Amino acid sequence: MARNRRFLTVLIGWAGFSLFFAAWLQFQWGGGAVTQRFDNLGETLAALLAAAVCGIAAWRHQRRTRIAWALIGASALSWGLGQAIWSYYELVMGQQTPFPSFADLGFLGAVPLAVAGVLFFPWVPSRATSFLRTILDALLVAGSLFIISWATVLGTVYRTGSGSLVAQLIGLAYPAGDIVIGTIVLILASRAPKENRLPFILLAGGLVANLLADSAFAYLTTTNTYGSGSTTDTGWAAGYLLIAVAGFRAATTRAGSAVTNDGTTGRIWLVLPYLPIALAAIVAVFEEALPGELDPVVFWSVMVLIVGVVLRQYLMLTDNQSLNRRLEANASDLAKREQHFHALVQNSSDVITLIDRHGAIQYQSASVERILGYGETELVGKSFGELVHPDDRTQALRKIDEAINIMGPPIATECRLRRVDDSYCPAEVTITNLLELPAVGGLVLNTRDVSERKALEEKLTHQAFHDSLTNLPNRAAFRIGLDHALHGASEGRIAVLFLDLDDFKAVNDTLGHDTGDRLLVAVGARIASTLRPGDTVARLGGDEFAVLLKKMEDEQIAQRVAERITRQLVPPFAIDGKEISIRASIGIAGLVTGQEAADDLIRNADVAMYIAKSKGKARFVQYEASIAAAAIERMELEHDLRSALQEKQFVLQYEPVIMLESGAIHSVEALVRWNHPRRGVLAPVDFIGVAEQSGLIVELGRWVLQQAARDARRWQVHYPSVPAMNISVNLSGRQLERPELIKEVVDAVDAAGLDPQSLILELTESVLLADTEPVARTLQELRSLGFRLALDDFGTGFSSLGHLRDFPVDILKMDASFVAGIGRGMADGAILRSIIGLANSLGLMTIAEGIERQEQLAALNAMGCNAGQGFYFSKPLDYEGMDALLASCIQSGTGRQLPPAWRMTA
């Protein structure tokens, strides 16, 4: 709408300016000189504006349309240049423009460019013969009009003209050229497509306006009566402005796909050229009847028309023969297509059925025999609904009614169709309404056998809800079944058993995963054999199973089932010629409040199973809220531990170990802390036990070792001392059991660039009691590589003096409980003296832990203790705090010493 309003505004502006221009020339406003200047400038600007707008239209379009508007623009530019030369003579040189002059080159040059531009529009016939026939039609009409004009007006003007021969010929060239342009435009105007017709009609109107102005100019010039500022000049200004309007309309019209013309025309255009030819013939006969000789111009023009008519007839005959050949080719192609379509229908994998609006079968393709077993014509006349399974019939008929009554795309439905042997075939039916198509007049049903797809869907569904190894229901299926049981009124009491195989990891590690998989299959089968009808066993993943018990008469049934499963797992499993014993920890959870959801029951059973494991495994435990809180907290802590390792929530703090005699820093002990997102900073006592039990201590210990080595090396570089400061790291029992420990320690110090002698590995007494020979072998190898070993918390465990001889220990760290008793009892002091004396006799260094008071420091120094650590010297510090402490130390001959405020003497 907005585009149409803009165009209407432009069109009204054109009409207003044209009337204003004509009035100025008619009434000579401002005098003759002003009018002459207004006339020349107005015509020049109108032509140049038309050239610019046509250029924009060419830029907006593509292919032939672009070339056409470019040529029209070039024609307007040529005419504008001619008018500029004309204006130069009159306005600059102050003389009347001679005739002929160079201005006529521009004026006449616009004619062939305009003709070429019109003929380049895409709706002009593209085939050579049709294109030539169109040009010939235009020339015949133009020639006929020329004969008529010559006999009536132009001949008399030419014969009575006073100018030279060249001037008269140029004067006649204007109307002759305009006749050609006007004729071609009129012939092609009706062939323009609807979306391009308005710009072309406007273009035709502009060219016709120029035609009238040129004819008037030729007449007035030939009779020597033309003068600049004549009212007839309005035709040029209005014509080129109208061409500019046409270009504006074309530029603002969306460039569509090119529209071509194959040369076919309506009947009126077949006889149109003969009408002016007949008029020209009548005029020629009338000229012949007049006294005197026949005008040679009329005679030769008639001869040319006759030749043109003969040539046109030849072209029409050639065109008709070509059209006949095309029709024959199209008919042959149509027959081939029909045969091809028939073959496709008959051999299609789909069954194609045509039914009327009442559901009666009108046609049935031959493929029905392959899918349903019926003959091609056996079902014709029968109701399609009779083939549909009774359970699917209502839905199928509803879809057929929907396709009949609701216009829209084809409708698809699935149903089962009866085969000839009374079995049913799953099928997908697509219904297309072609009732309004006379050639069909019915509903087309495309039926496809989807038996394989249905089987695949069932297989995928089974895979989605069953464990691929044991073929038992998986976690998703168990969850759905539990939901149904909770919301089903007829299920009665229900309970969930959560089973986890004890020490199953050892089977995988020692016998391999293939054996472990076969063991899982056998375990699943034994569990299933103990259940009642209607109960469900599922594999949740790994070595975890779950059992859903329904319709229990009393709550003791769950415990009896758990007991049967426990007994059933006692006999060893024969796998690959080996007998493998496996037990399970079982948690039992039933409804307590009656409001539990499926996830609540599974979690409660899991918690109960966790408690069963903590009580020694191979047993079952009933969930009770009173004992679950600690277990849940421990389970959550274990879960959080796994996330903490991935999210790097652990940090290290360092506690300095001070030489008691000199006050120099001997080493720093790395202490891990957990920056828990909810519980805050946790000390090792809060999570190391869980990490040990879950095995996560291995990964955590590896990280501590690597980070501590890196930090120690940084401090050695930034704060050098002699001897170099050492770093002390604790090792867990789990780490010592792994043969990879030695490589991990070596890799950590190599990556950090730390000397092995700068790393002290701390062990607890309980570690030494686990398996003396393998642990001793690992420790010996570590010590041979240069690492030093310290026995932590000495005196609190089960160690004996013999262990100090069996293990290659370098340092004894005396427990803080002994240090705390200094000055409060004789026993603690005597024990410390004994330990220190023993260590000195064995050549071991002693470190006292937990020094908090000055008298403790003095007493330990007097006993001959080498070093100590505790809050009296410093609390554990983060990296930045330890860095600041080292920066404040005093460099001395014995290393880096604490400032005087810390250093104490005995």
mmCIF file of C-alpha atoms in Angstrom, residues 164-309:
data_model
loop_
_atom_site.group_PDB
_atom_site.id
_atom_site.type_symbol
_atom_site.label_atom_id
_atom_site.label_comp_id
_atom_site.label_asym_id
_atom_site.label_seq_id
_atom_site.Cartn_x
_atom_site.Cartn_y
_atom_site.Cartn_z
ATOM 1 C CA SER A 164 18.173 20.647 -48.501
ATOM 2 C CA LEU A 165 17.754 16.955 -49.286
ATOM 3 C CA VAL A 166 19.704 15.977 -46.153
ATOM 4 C CA ALA A 167 17.558 18.234 -43.995
ATOM 5 C CA GLN A 168 14.378 16.803 -45.436
ATOM 6 C CA LEU A 169 15.593 13.208 -44.982
ATOM 7 C CA ILE A 170 16.559 13.903 -41.364
ATOM 8 C CA GLY A 171 13.236 15.553 -40.805
ATOM 9 C CA LEU A 172 11.483 12.465 -42.141
ATOM 10 C CA ALA A 173 13.701 10.145 -40.078
ATOM 11 C CA TYR A 174 12.096 11.428 -36.876
ATOM 12 C CA PRO A 175 8.528 10.318 -37.610
ATOM 13 C CA ALA A 176 9.739 7.164 -39.381
ATOM 14 C CA GLY A 177 11.793 6.084 -36.376
ATOM 15 C CA ASP A 178 9.017 6.978 -33.972
ATOM 16 C CA ILE A 179 6.544 4.965 -36.046
ATOM 17 C CA VAL A 180 8.824 1.913 -35.664
ATOM 18 C CA ILE A 181 9.183 2.463 -31.911
ATOM 19 C CA GLY A 182 5.476 3.052 -31.378
ATOM 20 C CA THR A 183 4.517 0.010 -33.389
ATOM 21 C CA ILE A 184 6.892 -2.337 -31.508
ATOM 22 C CA VAL A 185 5.752 -0.937 -28.163
ATOM 23 C CA LEU A 186 2.080 -1.434 -28.980
ATOM 24 C CA ILE A 187 2.676 -4.994 -30.188
ATOM 25 C CA LEU A 188 4.688 -5.968 -27.079
ATOM 26 C CA ALA A 189 2.594 -4.094 -24.473
ATOM 27 C CA SER A 190 -0.072 -6.797 -24.341
ATOM 28 C CA ARG A 191 2.551 -9.532 -23.981
ATOM 29 C CA ALA A 192 4.095 -8.060 -20.834
ATOM 30 C CA PRO A 193 3.380 -10.144 -17.680
ATOM 31 C CA LYS A 194 1.025 -8.634 -15.133
ATOM 32 C CA GLU A 195 3.725 -7.624 -12.633
ATOM 33 C CA ASN A 196 5.714 -5.820 -15.379
ATOM 34 C CA ARG A 197 2.841 -4.462 -17.441
ATOM 35 C CA LEU A 198 2.422 -1.101 -15.692
ATOM 36 C CA PRO A 199 6.088 0.004 -16.037
ATOM 37 C CA PHE A 200 6.039 -1.082 -19.687
ATOM 38 C CA ILE A 201 2.787 0.802 -20.394
ATOM 39 C CA LEU A 202 4.271 3.901 -18.774
ATOM 40 C CA LEU A 203 7.380 3.430 -20.916
ATOM 41 C CA ALA A 204 5.185 3.052 -23.982
ATOM 42 C CA GLY A 205 3.324 6.225 -23.022
ATOM 43 C CA GLY A 206 6.587 8.142 -22.741
ATOM 44 C CA LEU A 207 7.803 6.867 -26.115
ATOM 45 C CA VAL A 208 4.468 7.721 -27.752
ATOM 46 C CA ALA A 209 4.682 11.240 -26.280
ATOM 47 C CA ASN A 210 8.147 11.556 -27.820
ATOM 48 C CA LEU A 211 6.733 10.185 -31.100
ATOM 49 C CA LEU A 212 4.103 12.917 -31.257
ATOM 50 C CA ALA A 213 6.643 15.603 -30.380
ATOM 51 C CA ASP A 214 9.085 14.286 -33.027
ATOM 52 C CA SER A 215 6.376 14.216 -35.690
ATOM 53 C CA ALA A 216 5.340 17.762 -34.868
ATOM 54 C CA PHE A 217 8.999 18.830 -34.859
ATOM 55 C CA ALA A 218 9.588 17.194 -38.261
ATOM 56 C CA TYR A 219 6.534 18.839 -39.726
ATOM 57 C CA LEU A 220 7.325 22.291 -38.337
ATOM 58 C CA THR A 221 11.017 22.012 -39.226
ATOM 59 C CA THR A 222 10.341 20.898 -42.763
ATOM 60 C CA THR A 223 7.937 23.822 -43.218
ATOM 61 C CA ASN A 224 10.452 26.181 -41.523
ATOM 62 C CA THR A 225 7.897 27.143 -38.868
ATOM 63 C CA TYR A 226 9.511 25.531 -35.798
ATOM 64 C CA GLY A 227 10.847 27.772 -33.060
ATOM 65 C CA SER A 228 12.338 27.028 -29.661
ATOM 66 C CA GLY A 229 9.755 27.304 -26.920
ATOM 67 C CA SER A 230 6.969 25.825 -29.045
ATOM 68 C CA THR A 231 4.132 24.174 -27.138
ATOM 69 C CA THR A 232 4.874 20.916 -28.964
ATOM 70 C CA ASP A 233 8.099 20.676 -26.938
ATOM 71 C CA THR A 234 5.945 19.638 -23.976
ATOM 72 C CA GLY A 235 5.786 16.169 -25.567
ATOM 73 C CA TRP A 236 9.514 15.620 -25.010
ATOM 74 C CA ALA A 237 9.571 16.905 -21.440
ATOM 75 C CA ALA A 238 6.426 14.973 -20.489
ATOM 76 C CA GLY A 239 7.550 11.886 -22.420
ATOM 77 C CA TYR A 240 10.950 11.593 -20.759
ATOM 78 C CA LEU A 241 9.481 12.363 -17.351
ATOM 79 C CA LEU A 242 6.973 9.572 -17.948
ATOM 80 C CA ILE A 243 9.889 7.257 -18.875
ATOM 81 C CA ALA A 244 11.480 8.285 -15.559
ATOM 82 C CA VAL A 245 8.224 7.371 -13.783
ATOM 83 C CA ALA A 246 8.279 3.991 -15.550
ATOM 84 C CA GLY A 247 11.854 3.439 -14.392
ATOM 85 C CA PHE A 248 10.885 4.441 -10.828
ATOM 86 C CA ARG A 249 8.040 1.929 -10.849
ATOM 87 C CA ALA A 250 10.340 -0.801 -12.182
ATOM 88 C CA ALA A 251 13.030 0.046 -9.595
ATOM 89 C CA THR A 252 10.540 -0.251 -6.734
ATOM 90 C CA THR A 253 9.016 -3.480 -8.071
ATOM 91 C CA ARG A 254 10.513 -6.697 -6.683
ATOM 92 C CA ALA A 255 12.711 -8.369 -9.242
ATOM 93 C CA GLY A 256 10.966 -11.640 -10.005
ATOM 94 C CA SER A 257 11.988 -14.594 -12.070
ATOM 95 C CA ALA A 258 12.565 -13.924 -15.709
ATOM 96 C CA VAL A 259 9.383 -14.370 -17.762
ATOM 97 C CA THR A 260 10.071 -15.637 -21.249
ATOM 98 C CA ASN A 261 7.797 -15.869 -24.243
ATOM 99 C CA ASP A 262 7.896 -18.754 -26.646
ATOM 100 C CA GLY A 263 6.312 -16.712 -29.402
ATOM 101 C CA THR A 264 2.710 -17.866 -29.052
ATOM 102 C CA THR A 265 0.194 -15.047 -29.487
ATOM 103 C CA GLY A 266 -3.504 -14.571 -29.465
ATOM 104 C CA ARG A 267 -5.594 -14.603 -32.623
ATOM 105 C CA ILE A 268 -5.942 -10.844 -32.734
ATOM 106 C CA TRP A 269 -2.153 -10.450 -32.954
ATOM 107 C CA LEU A 270 -2.014 -12.926 -35.830
ATOM 108 C CA VAL A 271 -4.199 -10.670 -38.001
ATOM 109 C CA LEU A 272 -3.144 -7.299 -36.552
ATOM 110 C CA PRO A 273 -0.359 -6.593 -39.117
ATOM 111 C CA TYR A 274 -2.761 -7.206 -42.009
ATOM 112 C CA LEU A 275 -5.145 -4.394 -41.018
ATOM 113 C CA PRO A 276 -2.711 -1.500 -41.650
ATOM 114 C CA ILE A 277 -1.373 -3.400 -44.710
ATOM 115 C CA ALA A 278 -4.904 -3.487 -46.095
ATOM 116 C CA LEU A 279 -5.289 0.239 -45.423
ATOM 117 C CA ALA A 280 -1.935 0.876 -47.081
ATOM 118 C CA ALA A 281 -3.023 -1.171 -50.122
ATOM 119 C CA ILE A 282 -6.241 0.849 -50.377
ATOM 120 C CA VAL A 283 -4.225 4.068 -50.236
ATOM 121 C CA ALA A 284 -1.841 2.761 -52.913
ATOM 122 C CA VAL A 285 -4.760 1.832 -55.175
ATOM 123 C CA PHE A 286 -6.245 5.290 -54.589
ATOM 124 C CA GLU A 287 -2.881 6.869 -55.505
ATOM 125 C CA GLU A 288 -2.771 4.771 -58.685
ATOM 126 C CA ALA A 289 -6.243 5.949 -59.638
ATOM 127 C CA LEU A 290 -5.217 9.600 -59.410
ATOM 128 C CA PRO A 291 -4.044 11.273 -62.592
ATOM 129 C CA GLY A 292 -0.281 11.280 -63.086
ATOM 130 C CA GLU A 293 2.422 8.765 -62.280
ATOM 131 C CA LEU A 294 2.369 6.661 -59.147
ATOM 132 C CA ASP A 295 4.568 8.173 -56.443
ATOM 133 C CA PRO A 296 7.816 6.083 -56.447
ATOM 134 C CA VAL A 297 8.015 6.219 -52.666
ATOM 135 C CA VAL A 298 4.548 4.630 -52.470
ATOM 136 C CA PHE A 299 5.432 2.102 -55.174
ATOM 137 C CA TRP A 300 8.669 0.886 -53.584
ATOM 138 C CA SER A 301 7.181 0.949 -50.139
ATOM 139 C CA VAL A 302 4.378 -1.323 -51.361
ATOM 140 C CA MET A 303 6.970 -3.641 -52.901
ATOM 141 C CA VAL A 304 8.810 -3.843 -49.588
ATOM 142 C CA LEU A 305 5.506 -4.583 -47.812
ATOM 143 C CA ILE A 306 4.784 -7.417 -50.248
ATOM 144 C CA VAL A 307 8.198 -8.944 -49.621
ATOM 145 C CA GLY A 308 7.641 -8.543 -45.876
ATOM 146 C CA VAL A 309 4.251 -10.267 -46.065
#
